[in-house]
mmCIF file of N, CA and C in Angstrom:
data_model
loop_
_atom_site.group_PDB
_atom_site.id
_atom_site.type_symbol
_atom_site.label_atom_id
_atom_site.label_comp_id
_atom_site.label_asym_id
_atom_site.label_seq_id
_atom_site.Cartn_x
_atom_site.Cartn_y
_atom_site.Cartn_z
ATOM 1 N N MET A 1 0.949 -1.272 -0.003
ATOM 2 C CA MET A 1 -0.119 -0.198 -0.286
ATOM 3 C C MET A 1 0.644 1.158 0.262
ATOM 4 N N TRP A 2 1.684 1.157 0.950
ATOM 5 C CA TRP A 2 2.720 2.297 0.938
ATOM 6 C C TRP A 2 3.393 2.754 -0.468
ATOM 7 N N CYS A 3 4.046 1.545 -1.176
ATOM 8 C CA CYS A 3 4.294 1.592 -2.672
ATOM 9 C C CYS A 3 3.439 2.579 -3.260
ATOM 10 N N VAL A 4 2.101 1.969 -3.476
ATOM 11 C CA VAL A 4 1.210 2.556 -4.201
ATOM 12 C C VAL A 4 0.920 3.839 -3.856
ATOM 13 N N VAL A 5 0.981 4.435 -2.750
ATOM 14 C CA VAL A 5 0.833 5.836 -2.383
ATOM 15 C C VAL A 5 1.824 6.593 -2.950
ATOM 16 N N LYS A 6 3.118 6.117 -2.697
ATOM 17 C CA LYS A 6 4.534 6.913 -3.162
ATOM 18 C C LYS A 6 4.354 6.730 -4.905
ATOM 19 N N MET A 7 3.924 6.007 -5.354
ATOM 20 C CA MET A 7 3.678 5.926 -7.038
ATOM 21 C C MET A 7 2.982 7.066 -7.487
ATOM 22 N N ASP A 8 1.664 7.022 -6.588
ATOM 23 C CA ASP A 8 0.650 7.906 -7.129
ATOM 24 C C ASP A 8 1.135 9.668 -6.957
ATOM 25 N N LYS A 9 1.865 9.478 -5.941
ATOM 26 C CA LYS A 9 2.327 11.090 -5.682
ATOM 27 C C LYS A 9 3.570 11.406 -6.636
ATOM 28 N N LEU A 10 4.187 10.508 -7.062
ATOM 29 C CA LEU A 10 5.140 10.663 -8.056
ATOM 30 C C LEU A 10 4.716 10.964 -9.276
ATOM 31 N N PHE A 11 3.603 10.108 -9.486
ATOM 32 C CA PHE A 11 2.809 10.130 -10.977
ATOM 33 C C PHE A 11 2.301 11.861 -10.880
ATOM 34 N N LYS A 12 1.673 12.155 -10.059
ATOM 35 C CA LYS A 12 0.952 13.324 -10.030
ATOM 36 C C LYS A 12 2.053 14.539 -10.065
ATOM 37 N N GLN A 13 3.201 14.367 -9.288
ATOM 38 C CA GLN A 13 4.327 15.320 -9.660
ATOM 39 C C GLN A 13 4.848 15.325 -11.045
ATOM 40 N N ALA A 14 4.907 14.185 -11.748
ATOM 41 C CA ALA A 14 5.389 14.015 -13.023
ATOM 42 C C ALA A 14 4.480 14.852 -13.778
ATOM 43 N N GLN A 15 2.864 14.755 -13.648
ATOM 44 C CA GLN A 15 2.287 15.405 -14.370
ATOM 45 C C GLN A 15 2.216 16.701 -14.341
ATOM 46 N N LYS A 16 2.485 17.595 -13.229
ATOM 47 C CA LYS A 16 2.575 18.598 -12.662
ATOM 48 C C LYS A 16 3.605 19.353 -13.768
ATOM 49 N N MET A 17 4.648 18.616 -13.412
ATOM 50 C CA MET A 17 6.041 19.304 -14.078
ATOM 51 C C MET A 17 6.049 19.095 -15.863
ATOM 52 N N GLN A 18 4.924 18.128 -16.262
ATOM 53 C CA GLN A 18 4.766 17.999 -17.538
ATOM 54 C C GLN A 18 4.147 19.382 -18.194
ATOM 55 N N ALA A 19 3.402 19.821 -17.315
ATOM 56 C CA ALA A 19 2.286 20.766 -17.754
ATOM 57 C C ALA A 19 2.920 22.061 -17.525
ATOM 58 N N GLN A 20 3.887 22.333 -16.386
ATOM 59 C CA GLN A 20 4.597 23.488 -16.262
ATOM 60 C C GLN A 20 5.665 23.382 -17.462
ATOM 61 N N MET A 21 6.165 22.147 -18.000
ATOM 62 C CA MET A 21 7.036 22.302 -19.282
ATOM 63 C C MET A 21 6.411 22.778 -20.576
ATOM 64 N N LEU A 22 5.170 22.299 -20.488
ATOM 65 C CA LEU A 22 4.358 22.836 -21.813
ATOM 66 C C LEU A 22 4.030 24.402 -21.676
ATOM 67 N N GLN A 23 3.918 24.881 -20.536
ATOM 68 C CA GLN A 23 3.766 26.534 -20.501
ATOM 69 C C GLN A 23 4.812 27.030 -20.717
ATOM 70 N N ILE A 24 5.928 26.607 -20.160
ATOM 71 C CA ILE A 24 7.613 27.258 -20.853
ATOM 72 C C ILE A 24 7.668 27.201 -22.002
ATOM 73 N N GLN A 25 7.421 25.883 -22.888
ATOM 74 C CA GLN A 25 7.474 25.728 -24.283
ATOM 75 C C GLN A 25 6.945 26.914 -24.968
ATOM 76 N N GLU A 26 5.911 26.983 -24.445
ATOM 77 C CA GLU A 26 4.833 28.009 -25.044
ATOM 78 C C GLU A 26 5.161 29.542 -24.989
ATOM 79 N N ARG A 27 5.703 29.666 -23.874
ATOM 80 C CA ARG A 27 6.415 31.202 -23.605
ATOM 81 C C ARG A 27 7.628 31.376 -24.110
ATOM 82 N N LEU A 28 8.133 30.302 -24.504
ATOM 83 C CA LEU A 28 9.600 30.377 -25.338
ATOM 84 C C LEU A 28 9.412 30.792 -26.533
ATOM 85 N N ALA A 29 8.019 30.353 -27.118
ATOM 86 C CA ALA A 29 7.965 30.412 -28.931
ATOM 87 C C ALA A 29 7.576 32.182 -28.602
ATOM 88 N N GLU A 30 7.023 32.586 -27.672
ATOM 89 C CA GLU A 30 7.090 34.270 -27.767
ATOM 90 C C GLU A 30 8.014 35.230 -27.431
ATOM 91 N N GLU A 31 9.059 34.361 -26.878
ATOM 92 C CA GLU A 31 10.004 35.053 -26.145
ATOM 93 C C GLU A 31 11.167 35.239 -27.209
ATOM 94 N N LYS A 32 11.852 36.553 -27.910
ATOM 95 C CA LYS A 32 12.557 36.672 -28.536
ATOM 96 C C LYS A 32 14.139 37.008 -28.425
ATOM 97 N N VAL A 33 15.371 36.453 -29.064
ATOM 98 C CA VAL A 33 16.771 36.859 -28.784
ATOM 99 C C VAL A 33 17.368 37.095 -30.209
ATOM 100 N N GLU A 34 18.421 38.031 -30.210
ATOM 101 C CA GLU A 34 18.812 38.657 -31.517
ATOM 102 C C GLU A 34 20.355 37.925 -31.617
ATOM 103 N N GLY A 35 20.558 37.609 -32.317
ATOM 104 C CA GLY A 35 22.272 37.505 -32.737
ATOM 105 C C GLY A 35 22.829 38.637 -33.754
ATOM 106 N N ALA A 36 23.937 38.714 -33.697
ATOM 107 C CA ALA A 36 24.557 40.083 -34.627
ATOM 108 C C ALA A 36 25.910 39.718 -35.094
ATOM 109 N N ALA A 37 26.110 40.338 -36.300
ATOM 110 C CA ALA A 37 27.639 40.247 -36.820
ATOM 111 C C ALA A 37 27.823 41.485 -37.523
ATOM 112 N N GLY A 38 29.158 41.645 -37.694
ATOM 113 C CA GLY A 38 29.685 42.813 -38.610
ATOM 114 C C GLY A 38 29.152 44.165 -37.949
ATOM 115 N N GLY A 39 29.288 43.973 -36.584
ATOM 116 C CA GLY A 39 29.009 45.333 -35.699
ATOM 117 C C GLY A 39 27.518 45.606 -35.840
ATOM 118 N N GLY A 40 26.812 44.531 -35.844
ATOM 119 C CA GLY A 40 25.538 44.732 -35.701
ATOM 120 C C GLY A 40 24.689 45.055 -37.231
ATOM 121 N N MET A 41 25.609 45.088 -38.204
ATOM 122 C CA MET A 41 25.206 45.366 -39.757
ATOM 123 C C MET A 41 24.085 44.146 -39.964
ATOM 124 N N VAL A 42 24.424 43.069 -39.529
ATOM 125 C CA VAL A 42 23.536 41.906 -39.915
ATOM 126 C C VAL A 42 22.895 41.356 -38.778
ATOM 127 N N ARG A 43 21.666 41.430 -38.555
ATOM 128 C CA ARG A 43 20.976 41.050 -37.341
ATOM 129 C C ARG A 43 20.010 39.820 -37.521
ATOM 130 N N VAL A 44 19.891 38.917 -36.883
ATOM 131 C CA VAL A 44 18.981 37.568 -36.893
ATOM 132 C C VAL A 44 17.946 37.444 -35.732
ATOM 133 N N ALA A 45 17.029 37.340 -35.609
ATOM 134 C CA ALA A 45 15.992 37.340 -34.388
ATOM 135 C C ALA A 45 15.385 36.005 -34.597
ATOM 136 N N ALA A 46 15.489 35.195 -33.354
ATOM 137 C CA ALA A 46 14.831 33.839 -33.125
ATOM 138 C C ALA A 46 13.869 33.783 -31.916
ATOM 139 N N ASN A 47 13.255 32.929 -31.671
ATOM 140 C CA ASN A 47 12.470 32.792 -30.603
ATOM 141 C C ASN A 47 12.948 31.482 -29.852
ATOM 142 N N GLY A 48 12.666 31.495 -28.507
ATOM 143 C CA GLY A 48 13.136 30.610 -27.641
ATOM 144 C C GLY A 48 13.019 29.253 -27.954
ATOM 145 N N GLN A 49 12.315 28.774 -28.992
ATOM 146 C CA GLN A 49 12.182 27.369 -29.599
ATOM 147 C C GLN A 49 13.140 26.919 -30.582
ATOM 148 N N GLY A 50 14.100 28.455 -31.046
ATOM 149 C CA GLY A 50 15.242 27.959 -32.275
ATOM 150 C C GLY A 50 14.494 28.307 -33.665
ATOM 151 N N ASP A 51 13.455 28.958 -33.458
ATOM 152 C CA ASP A 51 12.803 29.469 -34.911
ATOM 153 C C ASP A 51 13.266 30.913 -35.490
ATOM 154 N N ILE A 52 13.995 31.049 -36.640
ATOM 155 C CA ILE A 52 14.525 32.291 -37.144
ATOM 156 C C ILE A 52 13.004 32.988 -37.329
ATOM 157 N N LEU A 53 13.040 34.104 -36.889
ATOM 158 C CA LEU A 53 12.008 34.900 -37.088
ATOM 159 C C LEU A 53 12.117 36.273 -38.050
ATOM 160 N N SER A 54 13.664 36.626 -38.288
ATOM 161 C CA SER A 54 13.841 37.667 -39.192
ATOM 162 C C SER A 54 15.490 37.798 -39.429
ATOM 163 N N VAL A 55 15.627 38.406 -40.439
ATOM 164 C CA VAL A 55 16.953 38.406 -40.629
ATOM 165 C C VAL A 55 16.963 40.027 -41.491
ATOM 166 N N THR A 56 17.650 40.857 -41.064
ATOM 167 C CA THR A 56 17.908 42.270 -41.161
ATOM 168 C C THR A 56 19.270 42.642 -41.642
ATOM 169 N N ILE A 57 19.299 42.860 -42.703
ATOM 170 C CA ILE A 57 20.890 43.292 -43.272
ATOM 171 C C ILE A 57 21.165 44.776 -43.744
ATOM 172 N N SER A 58 21.816 45.394 -43.204
ATOM 173 C CA SER A 58 22.263 46.905 -43.574
ATOM 174 C C SER A 58 22.668 47.001 -44.961
ATOM 175 N N PRO A 59 21.973 47.769 -45.668
ATOM 176 C CA PRO A 59 22.525 48.114 -47.328
ATOM 177 C C PRO A 59 24.223 48.275 -47.105
ATOM 178 N N GLU A 60 24.584 49.025 -46.443
ATOM 179 C CA GLU A 60 26.020 49.308 -46.361
ATOM 180 C C GLU A 60 27.201 48.070 -46.601
ATOM 181 N N VAL A 61 26.648 46.777 -45.966
ATOM 182 C CA VAL A 61 27.114 45.559 -46.101
ATOM 183 C C VAL A 61 26.803 44.802 -47.333
ATOM 184 N N ILE A 62 25.977 45.116 -48.032
ATOM 185 C CA ILE A 62 25.919 44.397 -49.342
ATOM 186 C C ILE A 62 26.725 45.064 -50.418
ATOM 187 N N ASP A 63 27.984 43.850 -50.738
ATOM 188 C CA ASP A 63 29.092 44.185 -51.764
ATOM 189 C C ASP A 63 28.834 43.201 -52.876
ATOM 190 N N PRO A 64 28.003 43.598 -53.702
ATOM 191 C CA PRO A 64 28.201 42.440 -55.139
ATOM 192 C C PRO A 64 29.392 41.545 -55.509
ATOM 193 N N GLN A 65 30.465 42.593 -55.368
ATOM 194 C CA GLN A 65 31.986 41.845 -55.611
ATOM 195 C C GLN A 65 32.483 41.059 -54.481
ATOM 196 N N ASP A 66 31.740 41.127 -53.358
ATOM 197 C CA ASP A 66 32.154 40.033 -52.059
ATOM 198 C C ASP A 66 31.044 39.702 -51.561
ATOM 199 N N PRO A 67 30.009 38.553 -52.252
ATOM 200 C CA PRO A 67 29.104 37.868 -51.562
ATOM 201 C C PRO A 67 29.617 36.804 -50.491
ATOM 202 N N GLU A 68 30.762 36.310 -50.471
ATOM 203 C CA GLU A 68 31.236 35.507 -49.379
ATOM 204 C C GLU A 68 31.221 36.407 -48.083
ATOM 205 N N MET A 69 31.627 37.636 -48.174
ATOM 206 C CA MET A 69 31.519 38.260 -46.677
ATOM 207 C C MET A 69 30.122 38.267 -46.036
ATOM 208 N N LEU A 70 29.277 38.563 -46.954
ATOM 209 C CA LEU A 70 27.860 38.845 -46.702
ATOM 210 C C LEU A 70 27.017 37.550 -45.782
ATOM 211 N N GLU A 71 27.708 36.106 -46.713
ATOM 212 C CA GLU A 71 27.369 34.933 -46.215
ATOM 213 C C GLU A 71 27.837 34.832 -44.878
ATOM 214 N N ASP A 72 29.333 35.032 -44.809
ATOM 215 C CA ASP A 72 29.817 34.783 -43.544
ATOM 216 C C ASP A 72 28.984 35.494 -42.406
ATOM 217 N N LEU A 73 28.715 36.747 -42.792
ATOM 218 C CA LEU A 73 27.925 37.708 -41.489
ATOM 219 C C LEU A 73 26.578 37.028 -41.099
ATOM 220 N N VAL A 74 26.037 36.534 -42.288
ATOM 221 C CA VAL A 74 24.560 35.851 -42.097
ATOM 222 C C VAL A 74 24.624 34.803 -41.211
ATOM 223 N N LEU A 75 25.696 34.108 -41.743
ATOM 224 C CA LEU A 75 26.112 32.662 -41.007
ATOM 225 C C LEU A 75 26.406 32.928 -39.506
ATOM 226 N N ALA A 76 27.168 33.973 -39.221
ATOM 227 C CA ALA A 76 27.757 34.096 -37.978
ATOM 228 C C ALA A 76 26.197 34.798 -37.074
ATOM 229 N N ALA A 77 25.640 35.429 -37.607
ATOM 230 C CA ALA A 77 24.445 35.554 -36.914
ATOM 231 C C ALA A 77 23.407 34.840 -36.545
ATOM 232 N N VAL A 78 23.294 34.144 -37.520
ATOM 233 C CA VAL A 78 22.165 32.995 -37.169
ATOM 234 C C VAL A 78 22.699 32.052 -36.148
ATOM 235 N N ASN A 79 24.019 31.553 -36.220
ATOM 236 C CA ASN A 79 24.556 30.822 -35.315
ATOM 237 C C ASN A 79 24.408 31.367 -33.894
ATOM 238 N N GLU A 80 24.887 32.974 -33.705
ATOM 239 C CA GLU A 80 24.740 33.561 -32.494
ATOM 240 C C GLU A 80 23.241 33.510 -31.844
ATOM 241 N N ALA A 81 22.210 33.632 -32.837
ATOM 242 C CA ALA A 81 20.710 33.686 -32.526
ATOM 243 C C ALA A 81 20.343 32.251 -31.951
ATOM 244 N N LEU A 82 20.690 31.347 -32.831
ATOM 245 C CA LEU A 82 20.455 30.298 -32.114
ATOM 246 C C LEU A 82 21.404 29.547 -30.876
ATOM 247 N N ARG A 83 22.315 30.161 -30.658
ATOM 248 C CA ARG A 83 22.929 29.779 -29.587
ATOM 249 C C ARG A 83 22.502 30.559 -28.188
ATOM 250 N N LEU A 84 21.774 31.721 -28.815
ATOM 251 C CA LEU A 84 21.205 32.357 -27.584
ATOM 252 C C LEU A 84 19.714 32.042 -27.364
ATOM 253 N N SER A 85 19.192 31.348 -28.337
ATOM 254 C CA SER A 85 17.888 30.549 -28.171
ATOM 255 C C SER A 85 17.990 29.350 -27.148
ATOM 256 N N LYS A 86 19.233 28.456 -27.519
ATOM 257 C CA LYS A 86 19.441 27.357 -26.429
ATOM 258 C C LYS A 86 19.489 27.794 -25.243
ATOM 259 N N GLU A 87 20.477 28.900 -25.205
ATOM 260 C CA GLU A 87 20.825 29.235 -23.774
ATOM 261 C C GLU A 87 19.437 29.837 -23.016
ATOM 262 N N LEU A 88 18.740 30.751 -23.594
ATOM 263 C CA LEU A 88 17.162 30.865 -23.101
ATOM 264 C C LEU A 88 16.563 29.917 -22.809
ATOM 265 N N THR A 89 16.186 28.737 -23.341
ATOM 266 C CA THR A 89 15.851 27.558 -23.535
ATOM 267 C C THR A 89 16.045 26.715 -22.040
ATOM 268 N N ASN A 90 17.468 26.425 -22.213
ATOM 269 C CA ASN A 90 18.304 25.918 -20.791
ATOM 270 C C ASN A 90 17.976 26.839 -19.706
ATOM 271 N N GLN A 91 17.894 28.067 -19.734
ATOM 272 C CA GLN A 91 17.748 28.671 -18.337
ATOM 273 C C GLN A 91 16.240 28.479 -17.975
ATOM 274 N N ARG A 92 15.129 28.466 -18.926
ATOM 275 C CA ARG A 92 13.861 28.404 -18.447
ATOM 276 C C ARG A 92 13.682 27.164 -18.092
ATOM 277 N N MET A 93 14.093 26.197 -18.744
ATOM 278 C CA MET A 93 13.592 24.855 -18.173
ATOM 279 C C MET A 93 14.734 24.453 -16.736
ATOM 280 N N GLY A 94 15.934 25.059 -16.681
ATOM 281 C CA GLY A 94 16.846 24.907 -15.428
ATOM 282 C C GLY A 94 15.586 25.418 -14.188
ATOM 283 N N GLN A 95 14.845 26.475 -14.417
ATOM 284 C CA GLN A 95 13.988 27.127 -13.125
ATOM 285 C C GLN A 95 13.325 25.872 -12.752
ATOM 286 N N LEU A 96 12.386 25.121 -14.032
ATOM 287 C CA LEU A 96 11.774 24.146 -13.956
ATOM 288 C C LEU A 96 12.223 23.044 -12.922
ATOM 289 N N THR A 97 13.301 22.680 -13.562
ATOM 290 C CA THR A 97 13.967 21.396 -12.817
ATOM 291 C C THR A 97 14.519 21.713 -11.290
ATOM 292 N N GLY A 98 14.976 23.052 -11.171
ATOM 293 C CA GLY A 98 15.498 23.359 -9.918
ATOM 294 C C GLY A 98 17.004 22.838 -9.987
ATOM 295 N N GLY A 99 17.518 22.690 -10.712
ATOM 296 C CA GLY A 99 19.275 21.750 -10.611
ATOM 297 C C GLY A 99 18.922 20.542 -10.369
ATOM 298 N N MET A 100 17.970 19.780 -10.462
ATOM 299 C CA MET A 100 17.921 18.503 -10.176
ATOM 300 C C MET A 100 18.598 17.725 -10.877
ATOM 301 N N GLY A 101 19.553 18.235 -11.852
ATOM 302 C CA GLY A 101 20.515 17.287 -12.637
ATOM 303 C C GLY A 101 20.087 16.716 -13.706
ATOM 304 N N LEU A 102 18.423 17.156 -14.145
ATOM 305 C CA LEU A 102 17.992 16.234 -15.418
ATOM 306 C C LEU A 102 18.690 16.810 -16.774
ATOM 307 N N ASN A 103 19.752 16.642 -17.147
ATOM 308 C CA ASN A 103 20.284 17.002 -18.255
ATOM 309 C C ASN A 103 20.289 15.984 -19.453
ATOM 310 N N VAL A 104 18.849 15.874 -19.886
ATOM 311 C CA VAL A 104 18.601 14.457 -20.776
ATOM 312 C C VAL A 104 18.899 15.135 -22.095
ATOM 313 N N PRO A 105 19.805 14.603 -22.907
ATOM 314 C CA PRO A 105 19.443 15.158 -24.456
ATOM 315 C C PRO A 105 18.435 15.193 -25.203
ATOM 316 N N GLY A 106 17.821 16.162 -25.551
ATOM 317 C CA GLY A 106 16.486 16.092 -26.347
ATOM 318 C C GLY A 106 15.601 16.290 -25.295
ATOM 319 N N LEU A 107 15.506 16.665 -24.253
ATOM 320 C CA LEU A 107 14.628 16.700 -23.432
ATOM 321 C C LEU A 107 13.966 18.335 -23.736
ATOM 322 N N PHE A 108 14.899 19.075 -23.878
ATOM 323 C CA PHE A 108 14.287 20.504 -24.118
ATOM 324 C C PHE A 108 15.468 21.338 -24.985
#
C-alpha cells in the first residue's frame, strides 16, 4: 500500500512538471533573442524554440563584389541567435527542474 501511495504521488508530480514544461515551451515561442555580426550590420532574431523570425541586413554591408563576406556575416548572426535561443531554453527549463541534474539530451 505504501508503495502505491508513493507511486501515485510521484505520478502526480510528473504530470505537474509536464504541464509546467508545456507552459514554458509556449512562452519560449513568444520570447525573442537576437544575434548580430559585423558590428550589428547583420541581425537575426529567433524565438526560444529556435525558430528564426527575421533577418535584417544593412545596405552598407551588401557588396556585389564580395558575396562571401555577407554569407559569413549572415551565418555568424544565425549561429549567435541559435546559441542564444538554446541558452534561453536551458535557463527557463533549469528554473523548472531546479537544478535536479536532469540533463537529458533532447528533453528541451
